[in-house]
Amino acid sequence: MTGPKSPPRPTTGTSATSSPDPRPQGYSSPLETPRPHLGHAVASEWTKLISVRSTVWTLGSLVLLVVGIGVLAVAETRAADFQEVPLTAPALFGLLVGQISVMVLGVLTITSEYGTGMIRTTFTAAPDRARVLTAKYLVFAGVAFAAVAGSVAAVGLTSAILRGGAGAGVHGGGEWARALAGCVYVTLLGVLALAIGAVLRHSAGAIAVMLGLVTLPPVVGGMLSMWATLAPLGSVILRYNAPVALMGLFGLPDADTGNAPGAPLQLLLIVVVTGAAVAGSYAVVGRRDV
């Protein structure tokens, strides 16, 4: 008597009862799938920058400070006053305060994503972190420069219209080029703030660092000048800091020498410092997990 037969083992080959492959041979999606490039990242960063309230508040305060204080300064001047100072000088008063708005926006451009955790989504959608960081720098620099230059131009044109008499404008038109260099300087301060924000990933910490870099050197330089041995170092710090650099770039004379305090060197210094910070941000962001 024979026992029950065991069920046959399934064969490894393709059987007649196996389900066919649901994917048709040679299938291609009807949707375009272009290879990602920097333009896509720039469009994404532009959308993010203009869709948050911090951009409106910071740039709005910048325009209000530069144009508001500048126009008030123009109202308190006479045409003869601009025989000694450039027509764009009134914009400097508001810009000395308004540069803080540019630095704050630079920090928030990247630290706000770290604060909300959105940076994980960004790097998941765009794994090339260098491309994302480059897009942030390009979009922020373009927006910041446009806001700063537009505000300074508005004040300078107001001065030219209301006080542009004979002899006004001590640089014969070169004051506009100097003012443009000053706008570049403030924009680079914002780019430096963005780089520090990328490294620290903390809004308050990065803003505190930038405020220290801008406001502390004049105080430290003044303190060091009180001691004879440290006076040369204090003099250098007093001559090469952000407020004095803006004065030199706008063509205002130095109280000691009567000349603009090393304007080209001031601009070169901020280019070197910002370039080093940007390079460091690429290295740090590309190496860590998030």
mmCIF file of C-alpha atoms in Angstrom:
data_model
loop_
_atom_site.group_PDB
_atom_site.id
_atom_site.type_symbol
_atom_site.label_atom_id
_atom_site.label_comp_id
_atom_site.label_asym_id
_atom_site.label_seq_id
_atom_site.Cartn_x
_atom_site.Cartn_y
_atom_site.Cartn_z
ATOM 1 C CA MET A 1 0.000 0.000 0.000
ATOM 2 C CA THR A 2 1.421 3.258 -1.076
ATOM 3 C CA GLY A 3 1.275 6.454 1.012
ATOM 4 C CA PRO A 4 -0.030 9.856 -0.085
ATOM 5 C CA LYS A 5 1.931 11.527 -2.782
ATOM 6 C CA SER A 6 3.813 14.716 -1.846
ATOM 7 C CA PRO A 7 2.882 17.868 -3.793
ATOM 8 C CA PRO A 8 5.215 18.647 -6.656
ATOM 9 C CA ARG A 9 7.854 21.327 -6.013
ATOM 10 C CA PRO A 10 7.516 24.528 -7.997
ATOM 11 C CA THR A 11 10.028 24.870 -10.759
ATOM 12 C CA THR A 12 12.354 27.845 -10.880
ATOM 13 C CA GLY A 13 11.726 28.526 -14.523
ATOM 14 C CA THR A 14 8.895 30.520 -15.984
ATOM 15 C CA SER A 15 5.674 28.528 -15.932
ATOM 16 C CA ALA A 16 2.515 28.992 -17.863
ATOM 17 C CA THR A 17 0.650 30.073 -14.718
ATOM 18 C CA SER A 18 3.126 32.833 -13.715
ATOM 19 C CA SER A 19 1.793 36.402 -14.002
ATOM 20 C CA PRO A 20 3.207 38.381 -16.930
ATOM 21 C CA ASP A 21 5.337 41.500 -16.388
ATOM 22 C CA PRO A 22 2.858 44.416 -16.129
ATOM 23 C CA ARG A 23 5.423 46.868 -17.524
ATOM 24 C CA PRO A 24 5.306 47.119 -21.315
ATOM 25 C CA GLN A 25 8.568 46.636 -23.094
ATOM 26 C CA GLY A 26 10.310 49.859 -24.159
ATOM 27 C CA TYR A 27 8.153 52.085 -21.894
ATOM 28 C CA SER A 28 9.118 55.757 -21.565
ATOM 29 C CA SER A 29 7.386 58.421 -19.483
ATOM 30 C CA PRO A 30 5.443 61.042 -21.447
ATOM 31 C CA LEU A 31 6.653 63.699 -18.949
ATOM 32 C CA GLU A 32 9.901 65.496 -19.568
ATOM 33 C CA THR A 33 12.632 64.542 -17.120
ATOM 34 C CA PRO A 34 15.421 67.071 -17.653
ATOM 35 C CA ARG A 35 18.661 66.640 -15.797
ATOM 36 C CA PRO A 36 18.777 68.908 -12.715
ATOM 37 C CA HIS A 37 21.036 71.933 -13.041
ATOM 38 C CA LEU A 38 21.856 75.152 -11.210
ATOM 39 C CA GLY A 39 18.937 76.996 -12.779
ATOM 40 C CA HIS A 40 16.466 74.660 -11.087
ATOM 41 C CA ALA A 41 18.127 75.255 -7.714
ATOM 42 C CA VAL A 42 18.100 79.023 -8.263
ATOM 43 C CA ALA A 43 14.376 78.942 -9.086
ATOM 44 C CA SER A 44 13.705 76.916 -5.937
ATOM 45 C CA GLU A 45 15.717 79.254 -3.712
ATOM 46 C CA TRP A 46 14.056 82.294 -5.260
ATOM 47 C CA THR A 47 10.633 80.861 -4.460
ATOM 48 C CA LYS A 48 11.661 80.145 -0.881
ATOM 49 C CA LEU A 49 13.191 83.588 -0.365
ATOM 50 C CA ILE A 50 10.208 85.594 -1.610
ATOM 51 C CA SER A 51 7.605 83.416 0.107
ATOM 52 C CA VAL A 52 8.690 84.030 3.711
ATOM 53 C CA ARG A 53 7.807 87.045 5.815
ATOM 54 C CA SER A 54 11.367 87.573 7.056
ATOM 55 C CA THR A 55 12.391 88.786 3.600
ATOM 56 C CA VAL A 56 9.663 91.425 3.550
ATOM 57 C CA TRP A 57 10.433 92.622 7.063
ATOM 58 C CA THR A 58 14.201 92.789 6.713
ATOM 59 C CA LEU A 59 14.316 94.365 3.256
ATOM 60 C CA GLY A 60 11.433 96.662 4.159
ATOM 61 C CA SER A 61 13.311 97.911 7.211
ATOM 62 C CA LEU A 62 16.437 98.387 5.077
ATOM 63 C CA VAL A 63 14.609 100.572 2.559
ATOM 64 C CA LEU A 64 12.836 102.495 5.310
ATOM 65 C CA LEU A 65 16.072 103.214 7.173
ATOM 66 C CA VAL A 66 18.209 104.158 4.177
ATOM 67 C CA VAL A 67 15.608 106.190 2.294
ATOM 68 C CA GLY A 68 13.875 107.632 5.364
ATOM 69 C CA ILE A 69 16.992 108.780 7.197
ATOM 70 C CA GLY A 70 18.661 109.808 3.947
ATOM 71 C CA VAL A 71 15.802 112.043 2.826
ATOM 72 C CA LEU A 72 15.626 113.611 6.295
ATOM 73 C CA ALA A 73 19.358 114.317 6.090
ATOM 74 C CA VAL A 74 18.955 115.903 2.660
ATOM 75 C CA ALA A 75 16.189 118.139 4.021
ATOM 76 C CA GLU A 76 18.594 119.486 6.654
ATOM 77 C CA THR A 77 21.321 120.388 4.154
ATOM 78 C CA ARG A 78 22.024 123.180 1.696
ATOM 79 C CA ALA A 79 23.424 123.065 -1.815
ATOM 80 C CA ALA A 80 26.702 124.496 -0.531
ATOM 81 C CA ASP A 81 27.133 121.515 1.801
ATOM 82 C CA PHE A 82 27.599 119.168 -1.131
ATOM 83 C CA GLN A 83 30.678 121.038 -2.295
ATOM 84 C CA GLU A 84 32.504 119.199 0.483
ATOM 85 C CA VAL A 85 30.741 115.820 0.462
ATOM 86 C CA PRO A 86 29.306 113.640 -2.328
ATOM 87 C CA LEU A 87 25.635 113.729 -3.225
ATOM 88 C CA THR A 88 25.257 110.125 -2.066
ATOM 89 C CA ALA A 89 26.576 110.861 1.451
ATOM 90 C CA PRO A 90 23.119 111.170 3.101
ATOM 91 C CA ALA A 91 22.416 107.537 2.214
ATOM 92 C CA LEU A 92 25.340 106.502 4.406
ATOM 93 C CA PHE A 93 23.554 107.486 7.623
ATOM 94 C CA GLY A 94 20.749 105.012 7.084
ATOM 95 C CA LEU A 95 23.006 102.387 5.588
ATOM 96 C CA LEU A 96 25.167 102.219 8.727
ATOM 97 C CA VAL A 97 22.076 100.900 10.510
ATOM 98 C CA GLY A 98 20.393 99.230 7.548
ATOM 99 C CA GLN A 99 23.359 96.921 6.965
ATOM 100 C CA ILE A 100 22.165 94.985 10.015
ATOM 101 C CA SER A 101 18.979 94.102 8.121
ATOM 102 C CA VAL A 102 21.045 92.715 5.252
ATOM 103 C CA MET A 103 23.104 90.584 7.633
ATOM 104 C CA VAL A 104 20.010 89.279 9.418
ATOM 105 C CA LEU A 105 18.423 88.286 6.111
ATOM 106 C CA GLY A 106 21.644 86.550 5.078
ATOM 107 C CA VAL A 107 21.600 84.461 8.246
ATOM 108 C CA LEU A 108 17.899 83.616 8.008
ATOM 109 C CA THR A 109 18.232 82.572 4.358
ATOM 110 C CA ILE A 110 19.714 79.280 5.536
ATOM 111 C CA THR A 111 19.250 78.988 9.305
ATOM 112 C CA SER A 112 15.447 79.205 9.012
ATOM 113 C CA GLU A 113 15.515 75.914 7.100
ATOM 114 C CA TYR A 114 17.626 74.310 9.788
ATOM 115 C CA GLY A 115 15.261 75.619 12.470
ATOM 116 C CA THR A 116 12.163 74.118 10.842
ATOM 117 C CA GLY A 117 13.854 70.937 9.594
ATOM 118 C CA MET A 118 13.062 71.891 5.996
ATOM 119 C CA ILE A 119 16.735 71.549 5.152
ATOM 120 C CA ARG A 120 16.314 67.740 5.150
ATOM 121 C CA THR A 121 13.663 68.033 2.454
ATOM 122 C CA THR A 122 15.865 70.397 0.486
ATOM 123 C CA PHE A 123 18.864 68.067 0.525
ATOM 124 C CA THR A 124 16.663 65.061 -0.243
ATOM 125 C CA ALA A 125 15.184 66.747 -3.298
ATOM 126 C CA ALA A 126 18.590 68.133 -4.330
ATOM 127 C CA PRO A 127 21.374 65.884 -3.039
ATOM 128 C CA ASP A 128 24.064 68.079 -4.622
ATOM 129 C CA ARG A 129 24.635 70.338 -1.619
ATOM 130 C CA ALA A 130 27.181 72.517 -3.380
ATOM 131 C CA ARG A 131 24.569 73.363 -6.001
ATOM 132 C CA VAL A 132 22.000 74.237 -3.334
ATOM 133 C CA LEU A 133 24.459 76.435 -1.454
ATOM 134 C CA THR A 134 25.555 78.162 -4.665
ATOM 135 C CA ALA A 135 21.930 78.908 -5.523
ATOM 136 C CA LYS A 136 21.372 80.414 -2.073
ATOM 137 C CA TYR A 137 24.400 82.671 -2.459
ATOM 138 C CA LEU A 138 23.374 83.818 -5.947
ATOM 139 C CA VAL A 139 19.741 84.522 -5.084
ATOM 140 C CA PHE A 140 20.505 86.290 -1.824
ATOM 141 C CA ALA A 141 23.327 88.381 -3.272
ATOM 142 C CA GLY A 142 21.174 89.504 -6.186
ATOM 143 C CA VAL A 143 18.193 90.456 -4.010
ATOM 144 C CA ALA A 144 20.307 92.170 -1.352
ATOM 145 C CA PHE A 145 22.339 94.180 -3.852
ATOM 146 C CA ALA A 146 19.208 95.311 -5.702
ATOM 147 C CA ALA A 147 17.589 96.500 -2.457
ATOM 148 C CA VAL A 148 20.706 98.293 -1.195
ATOM 149 C CA ALA A 149 21.582 99.895 -4.530
ATOM 150 C CA GLY A 150 17.996 100.965 -5.151
ATOM 151 C CA SER A 151 17.751 102.618 -1.738
ATOM 152 C CA VAL A 152 21.076 104.431 -2.115
ATOM 153 C CA ALA A 153 20.143 105.560 -5.629
ATOM 154 C CA ALA A 154 16.840 106.970 -4.374
ATOM 155 C CA VAL A 155 18.645 109.085 -1.758
ATOM 156 C CA GLY A 156 21.353 110.166 -4.203
ATOM 157 C CA LEU A 157 18.800 111.252 -6.799
ATOM 158 C CA THR A 158 16.896 113.169 -4.136
ATOM 159 C CA SER A 159 20.102 114.998 -3.227
ATOM 160 C CA ALA A 160 20.853 115.722 -6.884
ATOM 161 C CA ILE A 161 17.358 117.080 -7.533
ATOM 162 C CA LEU A 162 16.995 119.187 -4.389
ATOM 163 C CA ARG A 163 20.598 120.194 -3.681
ATOM 164 C CA GLY A 164 22.455 119.608 -6.955
ATOM 165 C CA GLY A 165 23.504 123.189 -7.603
ATOM 166 C CA ALA A 166 26.734 124.445 -9.116
ATOM 167 C CA GLY A 167 29.758 122.754 -7.600
ATOM 168 C CA ALA A 168 27.725 119.990 -5.960
ATOM 169 C CA GLY A 169 29.299 116.574 -6.068
ATOM 170 C CA VAL A 170 32.947 116.798 -5.092
ATOM 171 C CA HIS A 171 34.029 113.784 -7.167
ATOM 172 C CA GLY A 172 32.680 114.912 -10.511
ATOM 173 C CA GLY A 173 30.370 111.923 -10.932
ATOM 174 C CA GLY A 174 32.783 109.416 -9.407
ATOM 175 C CA GLU A 175 30.681 109.486 -6.250
ATOM 176 C CA TRP A 176 28.166 107.173 -7.929
ATOM 177 C CA ALA A 177 30.863 104.591 -8.569
ATOM 178 C CA ARG A 178 31.980 104.919 -4.949
ATOM 179 C CA ALA A 179 28.411 104.462 -3.757
ATOM 180 C CA LEU A 180 28.125 101.371 -5.934
ATOM 181 C CA ALA A 181 31.247 99.971 -4.256
ATOM 182 C CA GLY A 182 29.624 100.691 -0.896
ATOM 183 C CA CYS A 183 26.552 98.714 -1.959
ATOM 184 C CA VAL A 184 28.822 95.818 -2.934
ATOM 185 C CA TYR A 185 30.470 96.022 0.501
ATOM 186 C CA VAL A 186 27.137 95.756 2.338
ATOM 187 C CA THR A 187 26.064 92.896 0.068
ATOM 188 C CA LEU A 188 29.275 91.037 0.891
ATOM 189 C CA LEU A 189 28.529 91.499 4.580
ATOM 190 C CA GLY A 190 25.226 89.729 3.950
ATOM 191 C CA VAL A 191 26.961 86.928 2.038
ATOM 192 C CA LEU A 192 29.396 86.590 4.944
ATOM 193 C CA ALA A 193 26.413 86.302 7.286
ATOM 194 C CA LEU A 194 24.909 83.570 5.097
ATOM 195 C CA ALA A 195 28.198 81.653 5.185
ATOM 196 C CA ILE A 196 28.405 81.904 8.975
ATOM 197 C CA GLY A 197 24.772 80.802 9.228
ATOM 198 C CA ALA A 198 25.557 77.757 7.074
ATOM 199 C CA VAL A 199 28.401 76.817 9.402
ATOM 200 C CA LEU A 200 26.659 77.470 12.744
ATOM 201 C CA ARG A 201 23.102 76.408 11.707
ATOM 202 C CA HIS A 202 21.703 78.639 14.473
ATOM 203 C CA SER A 203 19.992 81.978 13.811
ATOM 204 C CA ALA A 204 20.716 83.736 17.096
ATOM 205 C CA GLY A 205 24.318 82.546 17.209
ATOM 206 C CA ALA A 206 25.106 83.595 13.636
ATOM 207 C CA ILE A 207 23.451 87.000 14.072
ATOM 208 C CA ALA A 208 25.412 87.561 17.298
ATOM 209 C CA VAL A 209 28.677 86.717 15.513
ATOM 210 C CA MET A 210 27.928 89.179 12.702
ATOM 211 C CA LEU A 211 26.931 91.952 15.087
ATOM 212 C CA GLY A 212 30.171 91.386 16.960
ATOM 213 C CA LEU A 213 32.225 91.556 13.771
ATOM 214 C CA VAL A 214 30.624 94.861 12.793
ATOM 215 C CA THR A 215 30.191 96.673 16.107
ATOM 216 C CA LEU A 216 33.035 95.458 18.319
ATOM 217 C CA PRO A 217 36.130 96.481 16.298
ATOM 218 C CA PRO A 218 35.639 100.252 16.847
ATOM 219 C CA VAL A 219 35.194 99.648 20.573
ATOM 220 C CA VAL A 220 38.172 97.294 20.812
ATOM 221 C CA GLY A 221 40.318 99.641 18.737
ATOM 222 C CA GLY A 222 39.488 102.557 20.994
ATOM 223 C CA MET A 223 40.353 100.544 24.099
ATOM 224 C CA LEU A 224 43.673 99.346 22.686
ATOM 225 C CA SER A 225 44.609 102.899 21.722
ATOM 226 C CA MET A 226 44.674 103.827 25.412
ATOM 227 C CA TRP A 227 47.931 101.864 25.932
ATOM 228 C CA ALA A 228 51.102 103.028 24.230
ATOM 229 C CA THR A 229 52.327 99.526 23.439
ATOM 230 C CA LEU A 230 49.016 98.496 21.815
ATOM 231 C CA ALA A 231 48.221 101.845 20.223
ATOM 232 C CA PRO A 232 49.486 100.844 16.726
ATOM 233 C CA LEU A 233 47.225 97.777 16.739
ATOM 234 C CA GLY A 234 44.311 99.851 17.980
ATOM 235 C CA SER A 235 44.892 102.387 15.197
ATOM 236 C CA VAL A 236 44.780 99.647 12.552
ATOM 237 C CA ILE A 237 41.536 98.236 13.966
ATOM 238 C CA LEU A 238 40.000 101.706 14.065
ATOM 239 C CA ARG A 239 40.863 102.312 10.415
ATOM 240 C CA TYR A 240 39.782 98.925 9.069
ATOM 241 C CA ASN A 241 36.281 98.038 10.207
ATOM 242 C CA ALA A 242 32.851 98.062 8.613
ATOM 243 C CA PRO A 243 31.642 101.587 9.555
ATOM 244 C CA VAL A 244 34.925 103.233 8.557
ATOM 245 C CA ALA A 245 35.031 101.147 5.372
ATOM 246 C CA LEU A 246 31.599 102.426 4.341
ATOM 247 C CA MET A 247 32.673 106.004 5.002
ATOM 248 C CA GLY A 248 35.726 105.527 2.824
ATOM 249 C CA LEU A 249 33.816 103.814 0.042
ATOM 250 C CA PHE A 250 31.254 106.626 -0.027
ATOM 251 C CA GLY A 251 34.086 109.149 -0.302
ATOM 252 C CA LEU A 252 33.808 110.845 3.078
ATOM 253 C CA PRO A 253 37.148 112.250 4.263
ATOM 254 C CA ASP A 254 39.031 110.900 7.238
ATOM 255 C CA ALA A 255 39.126 113.288 10.193
ATOM 256 C CA ASP A 256 42.874 112.723 10.612
ATOM 257 C CA THR A 257 44.234 112.613 7.061
ATOM 258 C CA GLY A 258 41.496 114.365 5.097
ATOM 259 C CA ASN A 259 41.404 111.455 2.639
ATOM 260 C CA ALA A 260 39.146 108.457 2.157
ATOM 261 C CA PRO A 261 40.615 105.801 4.516
ATOM 262 C CA GLY A 262 41.931 103.160 2.133
ATOM 263 C CA ALA A 263 38.691 102.439 0.294
ATOM 264 C CA PRO A 264 40.141 99.906 -2.208
ATOM 265 C CA LEU A 265 41.929 98.050 0.564
ATOM 266 C CA GLN A 266 38.745 97.993 2.642
ATOM 267 C CA LEU A 267 36.872 96.378 -0.233
ATOM 268 C CA LEU A 268 39.669 93.887 -0.834
ATOM 269 C CA LEU A 269 39.653 92.941 2.848
ATOM 270 C CA ILE A 270 35.943 92.109 2.911
ATOM 271 C CA VAL A 271 36.305 90.136 -0.352
ATOM 272 C CA VAL A 272 39.065 87.997 1.186
ATOM 273 C CA VAL A 273 37.229 87.428 4.473
ATOM 274 C CA THR A 274 33.937 86.615 2.757
ATOM 275 C CA GLY A 275 35.632 84.326 0.249
ATOM 276 C CA ALA A 276 37.285 82.360 3.050
ATOM 277 C CA ALA A 277 33.980 82.034 4.913
ATOM 278 C CA VAL A 278 32.136 80.891 1.784
ATOM 279 C CA ALA A 279 34.804 78.276 1.044
ATOM 280 C CA GLY A 280 34.543 77.035 4.626
ATOM 281 C CA SER A 281 30.753 76.773 4.348
ATOM 282 C CA TYR A 282 31.050 74.535 1.270
ATOM 283 C CA ALA A 283 33.488 72.267 3.098
ATOM 284 C CA VAL A 284 31.386 72.032 6.276
ATOM 285 C CA VAL A 285 27.967 71.610 4.629
ATOM 286 C CA GLY A 286 29.275 68.971 2.249
ATOM 287 C CA ARG A 287 30.902 66.908 5.014
ATOM 288 C CA ARG A 288 28.291 66.662 7.754
ATOM 289 C CA ASP A 289 25.056 64.672 7.789
ATOM 290 C CA VAL A 290 22.648 67.619 7.588
#
